[in-house]
Coordinates of C-alpha atoms in Angstrom, one line a residue:
M17 CA 2.9 -4.8 -113.4
S18 CA 6.7 -4.6 -112.6
F19 CA 8.4 -1.6 -111.1
D20 CA 11.9 0.0 -111.3
L21 CA 11.8 0.7 -107.6
V22 CA 9.5 -0.1 -104.7
V23 CA 9.8 1.6 -101.3
K24 CA 8.2 -0.8 -98.9
N25 CA 6.8 -0.8 -95.4
G26 CA 7.2 3.0 -94.8
T27 CA 5.0 5.6 -93.2
V28 CA 3.9 7.9 -96.0
V29 CA 3.8 11.6 -95.2
D30 CA 2.6 12.7 -98.6
G31 CA 3.3 16.4 -98.6
S32 CA -0.4 17.5 -98.5
G33 CA -0.5 18.1 -94.8
G34 CA -2.9 15.2 -94.4
A35 CA -2.4 12.4 -91.8
S36 CA 0.4 9.9 -92.4
Y37 CA -0.4 6.3 -93.4
R38 CA 1.4 3.1 -94.0
A39 CA 1.9 2.1 -97.7
D40 CA 4.4 1.0 -100.3
V41 CA 5.3 3.3 -103.1
G42 CA 6.1 2.0 -106.6
V43 CA 8.1 3.8 -109.2
T44 CA 8.3 3.3 -113.0
D45 CA 10.3 5.4 -115.5
G46 CA 10.9 8.1 -112.9
R47 CA 7.3 8.5 -111.9
I48 CA 5.2 7.3 -109.0
T49 CA 2.9 4.6 -110.4
A50 CA 1.4 2.9 -107.4
I51 CA 0.7 3.6 -103.7
G52 CA -0.6 0.9 -101.4
R53 CA 0.4 -2.7 -100.8
I54 CA 2.7 -3.8 -103.6
N55 CA 3.5 -7.4 -104.1
E56 CA 4.9 -7.3 -107.7
K57 CA 8.6 -7.5 -108.5
S58 CA 10.9 -4.6 -108.8
K59 CA 14.4 -4.0 -110.1
Q60 CA 15.3 -2.3 -106.8
S61 CA 13.6 -2.1 -103.4
I62 CA 14.1 -0.1 -100.3
D63 CA 12.9 -1.3 -96.9
A64 CA 11.5 1.7 -95.1
E65 CA 10.3 -0.1 -92.0
G66 CA 10.4 2.4 -89.1
H67 CA 11.0 5.3 -91.5
V68 CA 8.9 8.1 -93.0
V69 CA 8.6 8.3 -96.8
S70 CA 8.0 11.8 -98.0
P71 CA 8.4 13.9 -101.2
G72 CA 11.9 15.3 -101.7
F73 CA 12.3 18.8 -100.3
V74 CA 12.3 21.9 -102.5
D75 CA 14.6 24.8 -101.8
G76 CA 13.6 28.0 -103.6
H77 CA 16.5 30.2 -102.6
T78 CA 19.9 28.9 -103.7
H79 CA 22.9 30.2 -105.5
M80 CA 24.2 27.0 -107.1
D81 CA 24.8 28.7 -110.4
A82 CA 28.6 28.3 -110.3
Q83 CA 28.7 25.2 -108.1
I84 CA 26.6 23.1 -110.6
F85 CA 29.6 23.1 -112.9
W86 CA 32.0 21.3 -110.5
D87 CA 29.6 19.5 -108.0
P88 CA 27.4 16.9 -109.7
I89 CA 25.4 16.0 -106.6
G90 CA 24.3 19.5 -105.2
S91 CA 26.0 19.5 -101.9
C92 CA 25.3 20.4 -99.2
S93 CA 21.6 20.7 -100.0
C94 CA 21.4 17.1 -101.2
Y95 CA 22.5 15.9 -97.7
H96 CA 19.4 17.5 -96.2
G97 CA 16.7 16.1 -98.3
V98 CA 16.6 18.7 -101.1
T99 CA 15.9 17.1 -104.5
S100 CA 15.0 20.3 -106.4
A101 CA 16.6 23.7 -106.1
I102 CA 15.9 27.1 -107.6
M103 CA 19.1 29.1 -108.3
G104 CA 19.8 32.5 -109.8
N105 CA 18.3 34.4 -106.8
C106 CA 19.0 38.1 -106.0
G107 CA 19.8 39.0 -109.6
F108 CA 23.1 37.0 -109.7
T109 CA 23.3 34.6 -112.6
L110 CA 26.0 33.6 -115.1
A111 CA 23.9 34.5 -118.2
P112 CA 23.4 36.3 -120.4
C113 CA 27.1 36.9 -120.7
A114 CA 29.8 36.3 -123.3
K115 CA 32.8 34.4 -122.1
E116 CA 35.1 37.3 -122.6
D117 CA 32.9 39.4 -120.3
A118 CA 32.7 36.8 -117.5
D119 CA 34.5 39.1 -115.1
L120 CA 31.5 41.4 -115.1
V121 CA 29.3 38.7 -113.6
F122 CA 32.1 37.5 -111.3
R123 CA 32.3 41.0 -110.0
N124 CA 28.6 40.8 -108.9
L125 CA 29.0 37.4 -107.3
E126 CA 32.4 37.5 -105.7
R127 CA 31.8 39.5 -102.5
A128 CA 28.0 39.7 -102.4
E129 CA 27.7 35.9 -102.4
D130 CA 31.2 34.9 -101.2
I131 CA 31.9 32.8 -104.3
S132 CA 35.6 32.7 -105.1
R133 CA 36.6 34.3 -108.5
E134 CA 39.5 31.8 -108.7
A135 CA 37.1 28.9 -108.1
M136 CA 34.7 30.2 -110.9
L137 CA 37.6 30.7 -113.3
A138 CA 38.9 27.2 -112.6
G139 CA 35.6 25.4 -112.4
I140 CA 33.4 26.8 -115.1
D141 CA 33.7 25.7 -118.8
W142 CA 32.0 28.7 -120.4
T143 CA 30.1 27.6 -123.5
W144 CA 27.2 30.1 -123.8
E145 CA 26.3 33.7 -124.3
S146 CA 22.5 34.0 -124.3
F147 CA 20.3 32.7 -121.5
P148 CA 18.7 30.0 -123.7
E149 CA 22.2 28.8 -124.5
Y150 CA 23.0 28.7 -120.8
L151 CA 20.0 26.6 -120.1
D152 CA 21.0 24.2 -122.8
T153 CA 24.4 23.9 -121.1
L154 CA 22.8 23.2 -117.8
D155 CA 20.6 20.6 -119.4
R156 CA 23.7 18.7 -120.6
L157 CA 25.5 18.8 -117.2
P158 CA 25.4 15.7 -115.0
K159 CA 23.1 16.6 -112.1
G160 CA 22.3 14.7 -108.9
I161 CA 19.3 16.9 -108.0
N162 CA 16.9 19.0 -110.1
Y163 CA 17.5 22.7 -110.8
G164 CA 15.5 25.6 -112.1
G165 CA 16.8 29.1 -112.5
Y166 CA 15.9 32.7 -112.8
I167 CA 17.4 35.2 -115.2
G168 CA 19.2 37.7 -113.0
H169 CA 19.1 41.4 -113.2
S170 CA 22.8 42.1 -112.6
A171 CA 23.9 39.8 -115.4
L172 CA 21.2 41.2 -117.7
R173 CA 22.3 44.8 -117.1
T174 CA 26.0 44.1 -117.6
Y175 CA 25.2 42.2 -120.8
V176 CA 23.2 45.1 -122.2
M177 CA 25.2 48.0 -120.7
G178 CA 28.7 46.7 -120.0
E179 CA 30.6 48.8 -117.4
K180 CA 27.9 51.4 -117.4
A181 CA 25.7 48.9 -115.5
F182 CA 27.8 49.7 -112.4
E183 CA 27.4 53.5 -113.0
H184 CA 23.9 54.6 -113.8
E185 CA 20.3 53.9 -114.8
A186 CA 19.5 52.3 -118.1
N187 CA 18.0 54.5 -120.9
D188 CA 14.8 53.6 -122.7
D189 CA 16.4 51.6 -125.5
E190 CA 18.4 49.6 -123.0
V191 CA 15.3 48.8 -120.9
R192 CA 13.5 47.7 -124.1
T193 CA 16.4 45.4 -124.9
M194 CA 16.3 43.9 -121.4
Q195 CA 12.6 43.3 -121.7
G196 CA 13.1 41.4 -124.9
L197 CA 15.9 39.3 -123.4
V198 CA 13.8 38.5 -120.4
K199 CA 10.9 37.3 -122.6
E200 CA 13.4 35.2 -124.6
A201 CA 14.7 33.6 -121.4
M202 CA 11.2 32.9 -120.1
H203 CA 10.2 31.2 -123.4
A204 CA 13.4 29.1 -123.1
G205 CA 12.5 27.9 -119.6
A206 CA 13.6 30.5 -117.0
R207 CA 11.6 30.2 -113.8
G208 CA 11.4 34.0 -113.5
F209 CA 13.4 37.1 -113.0
S210 CA 15.4 38.1 -109.9
T211 CA 17.0 41.4 -108.7
S212 CA 18.7 42.9 -105.7
R213 CA 18.3 46.4 -104.3
T214 CA 19.8 45.7 -100.9
I215 CA 22.8 47.7 -99.6
N216 CA 24.3 44.4 -98.4
H217 CA 25.1 43.4 -102.0
T218 CA 28.4 45.1 -103.0
T219 CA 31.4 44.3 -105.2
A220 CA 34.9 43.5 -103.9
D221 CA 35.8 47.2 -104.6
D222 CA 32.9 48.5 -102.5
R223 CA 30.6 49.5 -105.3
A224 CA 26.9 48.6 -105.7
V225 CA 26.2 45.4 -107.7
A226 CA 24.8 46.2 -111.1
S227 CA 21.1 45.7 -110.3
R228 CA 21.2 48.3 -107.5
L229 CA 21.8 51.1 -110.1
A230 CA 18.5 50.4 -111.7
G231 CA 15.6 52.8 -111.2
W232 CA 12.3 51.3 -110.1
D233 CA 10.7 52.0 -113.5
E234 CA 13.3 49.7 -115.0
V235 CA 12.4 46.9 -112.5
R236 CA 8.8 47.5 -113.2
A237 CA 9.2 47.4 -117.0
I238 CA 11.1 44.1 -116.8
V239 CA 8.7 42.4 -114.4
N240 CA 5.7 43.5 -116.6
A241 CA 7.6 41.9 -119.5
V242 CA 7.7 38.6 -117.5
G243 CA 4.0 39.0 -116.9
E244 CA 3.4 39.1 -120.7
T245 CA 4.7 35.5 -120.9
G246 CA 2.0 34.4 -118.5
K247 CA 4.3 32.5 -116.2
G248 CA 7.2 32.9 -113.8
V249 CA 8.2 34.3 -110.4
F250 CA 9.8 37.7 -109.5
E251 CA 12.3 37.4 -106.7
I252 CA 13.7 40.5 -105.0
A253 CA 16.4 41.1 -102.4
G254 CA 14.6 44.2 -101.1
E255 CA 15.5 47.8 -100.4
G256 CA 14.8 47.4 -96.7
P257 CA 14.2 51.0 -95.7
S258 CA 14.7 51.7 -92.1
A259 CA 11.9 50.7 -89.8
R260 CA 12.5 54.1 -88.1
D261 CA 11.2 55.8 -91.3
P262 CA 7.6 54.4 -91.6
E263 CA 6.8 56.6 -94.5
A264 CA 9.7 55.2 -96.6
V265 CA 8.7 51.7 -95.5
R266 CA 5.1 52.2 -96.6
E267 CA 6.2 53.8 -99.9
Y268 CA 8.4 50.8 -100.7
Q269 CA 5.7 48.3 -99.7
C270 CA 3.2 50.0 -101.9
R271 CA 5.5 49.7 -104.9
L272 CA 5.9 45.9 -104.2
R273 CA 2.1 45.5 -103.9
D274 CA 1.3 47.6 -107.0
L275 CA 3.8 45.7 -109.1
A276 CA 2.5 42.3 -108.0
I277 CA -1.1 43.4 -108.9
E278 CA -0.4 45.2 -112.2
S279 CA 2.0 42.6 -113.6
G280 CA 0.2 39.5 -112.5
V281 CA 3.6 38.0 -111.7
T282 CA 4.0 36.0 -108.4
Q283 CA 6.5 37.9 -106.2
T284 CA 8.7 36.6 -103.4
W285 CA 11.3 37.9 -101.0
G286 CA 13.0 36.9 -97.8
M287 CA 11.4 37.9 -94.5
F288 CA 13.3 37.9 -91.2
S289 CA 12.7 39.2 -87.7
S290 CA 15.3 41.5 -86.0
R291 CA 16.0 42.1 -82.3
S292 CA 16.5 45.8 -83.1
V293 CA 13.0 46.2 -84.5
P294 CA 11.2 43.1 -83.2
D295 CA 7.7 43.9 -84.6
H296 CA 8.8 45.3 -88.0
W297 CA 8.3 41.9 -89.9
Q298 CA 4.6 42.1 -89.1
T299 CA 4.2 45.1 -91.5
Y300 CA 5.4 42.8 -94.3
T301 CA 3.0 39.9 -93.4
D302 CA 0.3 42.6 -93.5
L303 CA 1.5 43.4 -97.0
L304 CA 1.1 39.8 -98.1
D305 CA -2.6 39.8 -97.1
E306 CA -3.1 43.3 -98.5
T307 CA -1.7 42.3 -101.9
A308 CA -3.8 39.2 -102.0
A309 CA -6.9 41.3 -101.3
G310 CA -6.0 43.5 -104.2
G311 CA -5.6 40.6 -106.6
G312 CA -1.9 40.1 -106.5
R313 CA 0.2 37.3 -105.1
I314 CA 3.3 37.6 -102.9
F315 CA 4.7 34.9 -100.7
A316 CA 7.5 35.3 -98.1
Q317 CA 10.6 33.1 -97.8
V318 CA 11.3 32.4 -94.2
H319 CA 14.0 30.5 -92.3
S320 CA 13.8 27.8 -89.7
R321 CA 16.3 29.4 -87.3
G322 CA 18.6 32.4 -86.9
L323 CA 20.5 33.6 -90.0
N324 CA 23.8 32.7 -88.5
T325 CA 27.3 33.7 -89.5
L326 CA 29.7 30.9 -88.5
L327 CA 32.9 32.1 -86.9
S328 CA 36.0 30.1 -86.5
F329 CA 39.8 30.3 -86.5
E330 CA 39.7 28.0 -89.6
T331 CA 37.6 30.4 -91.6
S332 CA 37.0 34.0 -90.3
L333 CA 36.5 35.9 -87.0
P334 CA 35.1 39.3 -86.3
F335 CA 38.6 40.7 -85.6
D336 CA 40.5 39.4 -88.7
K337 CA 41.2 42.9 -90.0
W338 CA 41.7 44.6 -86.7
D339 CA 45.0 46.0 -85.4
T340 CA 47.4 43.2 -84.2
W341 CA 44.9 40.5 -85.3
V342 CA 45.5 41.1 -89.0
E343 CA 49.2 40.1 -88.7
F344 CA 48.3 37.2 -86.3
R345 CA 45.6 35.8 -88.7
A346 CA 48.1 35.9 -91.6
L347 CA 49.9 33.0 -89.8
D348 CA 49.0 29.4 -90.5
L349 CA 46.9 27.7 -87.9
E350 CA 49.8 25.8 -86.3
Q351 CA 51.6 29.1 -85.8
Q352 CA 48.5 30.7 -84.4
K353 CA 48.1 27.9 -81.9
V354 CA 51.6 28.4 -80.6
K355 CA 51.1 32.2 -80.4
L356 CA 47.8 31.8 -78.5
R357 CA 49.6 29.8 -75.8
D358 CA 51.8 32.8 -75.1
P359 CA 50.1 34.8 -72.3
A360 CA 51.4 38.1 -73.6
V361 CA 50.2 37.6 -77.1
K362 CA 46.9 36.3 -75.9
A363 CA 46.4 39.3 -73.6
K364 CA 47.1 41.7 -76.4
L365 CA 44.7 40.0 -78.8
V366 CA 42.0 40.1 -76.1
E367 CA 42.7 43.7 -75.4
V368 CA 42.3 44.7 -79.0
A369 CA 39.1 42.6 -79.4
S370 CA 37.7 44.5 -76.5
R371 CA 37.9 47.9 -78.3
P372 CA 35.0 49.5 -80.1
Y373 CA 34.9 48.8 -83.8
T374 CA 36.1 51.7 -86.0
G375 CA 36.5 50.0 -89.4
P376 CA 34.5 50.1 -92.6
R377 CA 30.9 49.0 -92.9
V378 CA 30.4 45.2 -92.8
V379 CA 27.9 43.8 -95.3
G380 CA 26.1 40.6 -96.1
A381 CA 27.1 37.5 -94.1
E382 CA 30.6 38.9 -93.3
P383 CA 31.4 38.7 -89.6
R384 CA 30.1 41.7 -87.7
P385 CA 31.9 43.4 -84.8
P386 CA 31.0 41.1 -81.8
K387 CA 27.9 41.5 -79.8
W388 CA 28.7 38.9 -77.2
D389 CA 25.2 38.6 -75.9
Y390 CA 24.3 37.2 -79.4
I391 CA 27.3 35.0 -80.1
Y392 CA 26.9 31.3 -79.0
P393 CA 29.4 28.4 -78.8
M394 CA 28.7 25.7 -81.4
D395 CA 30.5 22.6 -80.0
D396 CA 27.6 20.4 -81.0
M397 CA 24.3 20.7 -82.9
Q398 CA 22.2 21.6 -79.8
Y399 CA 20.8 24.9 -80.8
D400 CA 19.7 26.7 -77.6
K401 CA 22.8 27.5 -75.6
P402 CA 23.9 30.3 -73.2
S403 CA 25.6 33.2 -75.0
M404 CA 29.4 33.8 -74.8
A405 CA 28.7 36.9 -72.7
Q406 CA 26.8 34.7 -70.1
L407 CA 29.5 32.0 -70.1
A408 CA 32.3 34.5 -69.8
S409 CA 30.6 36.3 -66.9
E410 CA 30.2 32.9 -65.1
R411 CA 34.0 32.3 -65.5
G412 CA 35.1 35.8 -64.8
V413 CA 36.9 36.4 -68.2
H414 CA 36.3 38.5 -71.3
P415 CA 34.3 36.7 -74.0
A416 CA 37.1 37.1 -76.4
E417 CA 39.4 35.2 -74.0
L418 CA 36.8 32.5 -73.6
M419 CA 36.5 32.2 -77.4
I420 CA 40.2 31.6 -77.6
D421 CA 40.3 29.1 -74.8
M422 CA 37.4 27.1 -76.1
A423 CA 38.9 27.0 -79.6
L424 CA 42.3 25.9 -78.3
E425 CA 40.6 23.1 -76.4
R426 CA 39.4 21.8 -79.8
D427 CA 42.6 22.4 -81.7
L428 CA 41.1 25.6 -83.2
K429 CA 38.4 23.5 -84.8
M430 CA 35.5 25.2 -83.0
F431 CA 32.6 27.2 -84.4
F432 CA 30.7 30.0 -82.9
R433 CA 27.4 31.2 -84.3
A434 CA 26.5 34.8 -84.6
P435 CA 22.9 35.5 -85.7
I436 CA 22.5 38.6 -87.9
A437 CA 18.7 38.1 -88.1
N438 CA 16.0 35.9 -86.5
E439 CA 17.6 36.1 -83.1
N440 CA 14.3 35.4 -81.3
M441 CA 12.9 31.9 -81.8
S442 CA 9.4 32.9 -80.6
E443 CA 9.2 35.2 -83.7
V444 CA 10.7 32.6 -86.0
I445 CA 7.9 30.1 -85.3
K446 CA 5.3 32.8 -86.1
L447 CA 7.0 33.4 -89.4
I448 CA 7.1 29.7 -90.2
K449 CA 3.4 29.3 -89.4
H450 CA 2.2 32.3 -91.5
P451 CA -0.1 31.0 -94.3
R452 CA 1.7 33.0 -97.0
S453 CA 5.2 32.0 -96.0
V454 CA 7.4 29.1 -97.3
V455 CA 10.4 27.7 -95.3
T456 CA 13.4 28.0 -97.6
F457 CA 16.3 30.5 -98.1
S458 CA 19.3 28.2 -97.6
D459 CA 21.5 30.4 -99.9
S460 CA 23.2 27.1 -100.7
G461 CA 26.1 27.7 -103.1
A462 CA 26.8 31.1 -101.7
H463 CA 28.5 32.5 -98.6
V464 CA 30.3 29.2 -98.7
S465 CA 32.8 30.0 -96.0
Q466 CA 30.5 32.2 -93.9
I467 CA 27.2 30.4 -93.3
M468 CA 25.8 26.9 -93.5
D469 CA 22.1 27.1 -94.0
S470 CA 21.7 24.2 -96.4
S471 CA 20.6 22.3 -93.2
L472 CA 17.5 24.5 -92.6
Q473 CA 15.2 21.7 -93.7
T474 CA 16.6 19.1 -91.3
H475 CA 16.7 21.7 -88.6
L476 CA 12.9 22.3 -89.1
L477 CA 12.3 18.6 -88.5
S478 CA 14.7 18.1 -85.6
Y479 CA 14.1 21.4 -83.7
W480 CA 10.5 22.5 -84.4
V481 CA 8.9 19.1 -84.8
R482 CA 10.9 16.7 -82.6
E483 CA 12.4 18.9 -79.9
K484 CA 9.9 21.8 -79.5
Q485 CA 6.8 20.0 -80.8
A486 CA 5.7 23.3 -82.2
L487 CA 4.8 21.7 -85.6
A488 CA 3.2 18.4 -86.6
L489 CA 5.5 16.3 -88.8
E490 CA 2.9 16.5 -91.6
D491 CA 2.8 20.3 -91.5
A492 CA 6.5 20.6 -91.5
V493 CA 6.9 18.2 -94.5
R494 CA 4.2 20.2 -96.4
Q495 CA 6.3 23.4 -95.7
L496 CA 9.3 21.7 -97.4
T497 CA 7.5 20.0 -100.3
Y498 CA 4.1 20.9 -101.5
N499 CA 4.2 24.6 -100.6
P500 CA 7.5 25.5 -102.3
S501 CA 6.7 23.2 -105.3
T502 CA 3.4 25.0 -105.8
M503 CA 4.9 28.5 -105.3
W504 CA 7.6 28.0 -107.9
G505 CA 5.3 26.1 -110.3
L506 CA 6.9 22.7 -110.0
H507 CA 3.5 21.1 -110.3
D508 CA 4.6 17.5 -110.8
R509 CA 6.6 17.5 -107.6
G510 CA 6.0 18.0 -103.9
L511 CA 3.4 15.3 -103.4
I512 CA 3.3 11.5 -103.2
R513 CA 0.6 10.9 -105.8
E514 CA 0.4 8.5 -108.8
G515 CA 1.8 10.3 -111.9
M516 CA 4.0 12.7 -109.9
A517 CA 7.8 12.7 -110.3
A518 CA 9.5 10.2 -108.0
D519 CA 11.5 12.5 -105.8
L520 CA 11.4 10.8 -102.4
L521 CA 13.1 10.7 -99.0
V522 CA 13.3 7.9 -96.6
F523 CA 14.1 9.2 -93.1
D524 CA 13.9 8.4 -89.4
P525 CA 11.9 11.2 -87.7
D526 CA 13.4 10.3 -84.3
T527 CA 17.0 11.0 -85.5
I528 CA 16.9 13.3 -88.5
G529 CA 19.1 16.3 -88.0
A530 CA 22.2 18.1 -89.1
N531 CA 25.7 16.9 -88.3
M532 CA 28.4 19.4 -87.3
P533 CA 29.8 21.5 -90.1
E534 CA 33.4 21.1 -91.2
V535 CA 35.8 23.2 -93.1
M536 CA 36.9 21.9 -96.5
H537 CA 39.4 23.2 -99.1
D538 CA 38.0 21.2 -102.0
L539 CA 36.5 23.9 -104.3
P540 CA 38.3 24.5 -107.6
A541 CA 41.6 26.3 -107.1
G542 CA 41.5 25.0 -103.5
A543 CA 39.0 27.6 -102.3
T544 CA 37.4 27.1 -98.8
R545 CA 33.9 26.1 -98.1
L546 CA 31.8 24.7 -95.2
K547 CA 30.4 21.2 -95.5
Q548 CA 27.6 19.8 -93.5
T549 CA 25.9 16.4 -93.8
S550 CA 22.9 15.0 -91.9
T551 CA 21.9 12.0 -89.9
G552 CA 18.7 10.1 -90.1
I553 CA 18.1 10.3 -93.9
K554 CA 18.4 6.7 -95.1
H555 CA 17.8 7.3 -98.9
T556 CA 17.3 10.2 -101.2
V557 CA 15.6 9.3 -104.5
V558 CA 15.6 11.7 -107.5
N559 CA 13.4 11.0 -110.5
G560 CA 13.1 7.4 -109.4
E561 CA 16.9 6.7 -108.9
I562 CA 18.6 6.4 -105.5
L563 CA 21.0 9.4 -105.3
L564 CA 22.3 9.0 -101.7
T565 CA 22.3 6.3 -99.1
N566 CA 23.3 7.5 -95.7
N567 CA 25.0 10.5 -97.2
E568 CA 27.0 8.4 -99.6
H569 CA 26.6 9.1 -103.3
T570 CA 25.5 6.0 -105.3
G571 CA 27.1 7.3 -108.5
A572 CA 23.7 8.1 -110.1
V573 CA 23.1 11.6 -111.6
P574 CA 19.3 11.5 -112.2
G575 CA 18.7 15.3 -111.8
K576 CA 17.0 17.3 -114.5
L577 CA 16.8 20.9 -115.5
L578 CA 13.3 22.1 -114.6
R579 CA 12.3 24.6 -117.3
S580 CA 9.2 26.7 -116.8

């Protein structure tokens, strides 16, 4: 027997959670066809001596819907071992929508997900109207990694209701139309239906995104329509009632539970801890078990670290719209450097940054007014560091002054991380270890100048496996491969088994980790994004072809559209 590719001499961590073992892996026609000692010839071979061979990672929470049109390799997820991604989360998709109505879906995406309207206009060749036509378009695009996608509630509402989608609930006829369109999408290969009800999702003109205008009966009707197809996942960016109102929390949780049970549709949502209500997440893990006992299925998406907004002079700071700062930040970076070296200018900026915040509400991943006890310097990828408040106290200066000084030392190319959730790592590891959670939620493709969570997979391996030794390597790999593959119904991926798709990683467990992020201006129309590669991943293989070698694209585009 001859092979297209053989990965030789590696330590196989197969995704099951079972013990690792030494073996070669043979690939033919994009599938794993042999595991063991392989002596036959192959067209290509990889020497994995000293490296782990694992299934490719699966990210169930991305927003690559626009990026897929201008980025064939799926960065930055591809740099961190992701070979399959689920997009269309939180109700934000590009279909169904006619080309002349594209601004309706752009309105939902632009602020809520920090995706530039100008980049979308310049980068997307709009050739569809219906969701099935959209999937056919995705099928034809060159893709480095694999993609599956939800049909999103906001796009669905604007397609059926037009401008009214941003104003009020749907009537019965409109709901019935949406049910029919969702079933059409499911039959064409959508991975499920997604929606958002969170106050953090707003438009650029401070209105609620379209899905937030829906009544719960509308959501329920659509999810039950998905259930009629016998497949799919329902993803929701939740209402998040205040933990200080336990009756409202319980009422919302009962709605989630009852919908999962009555519809038969697997349900998922993000789950984070918060320093302001440190035990609140446990009511949601209780809900997972309660729903399972009632015959429904819900799994939580959790993160491997804090949900961090990245602050920098190159991108955004908490004070950008504050008095004095707003004029200062309108200058180019070279001019800002000159001004910051003027003691009088610097003193005024620090004085303004010391005032209480009195501006409009900050939403999503936008920089919050600074809580200096929870802002940390990010001059390298070591995660645990003293806060800016602690460092400033040691030096006898205000944290804002220290931020300026540290940034100036690095030519203003300095990041600071500000977690908006998951501040306490002792809570994060509990979330990771919960049996009904999956480590995902990169938001890759969204918040492109605000966060950089495409590296959550490599962080899990470098921080929790290698540094903290809180997880076995086999357990961590299972969290990134078999578990998400199973939850999203990608049943031919996530394991190294004969007959499975040959999505493979070859990595060094002693060095795998994220490199420092950098600011790029390479999106369509010159829009800004953050880019972050990794170290320690030697090869990324997608459907049997080598996509990346040490972060460098080979030119292959072996990715597929993963229809349900």
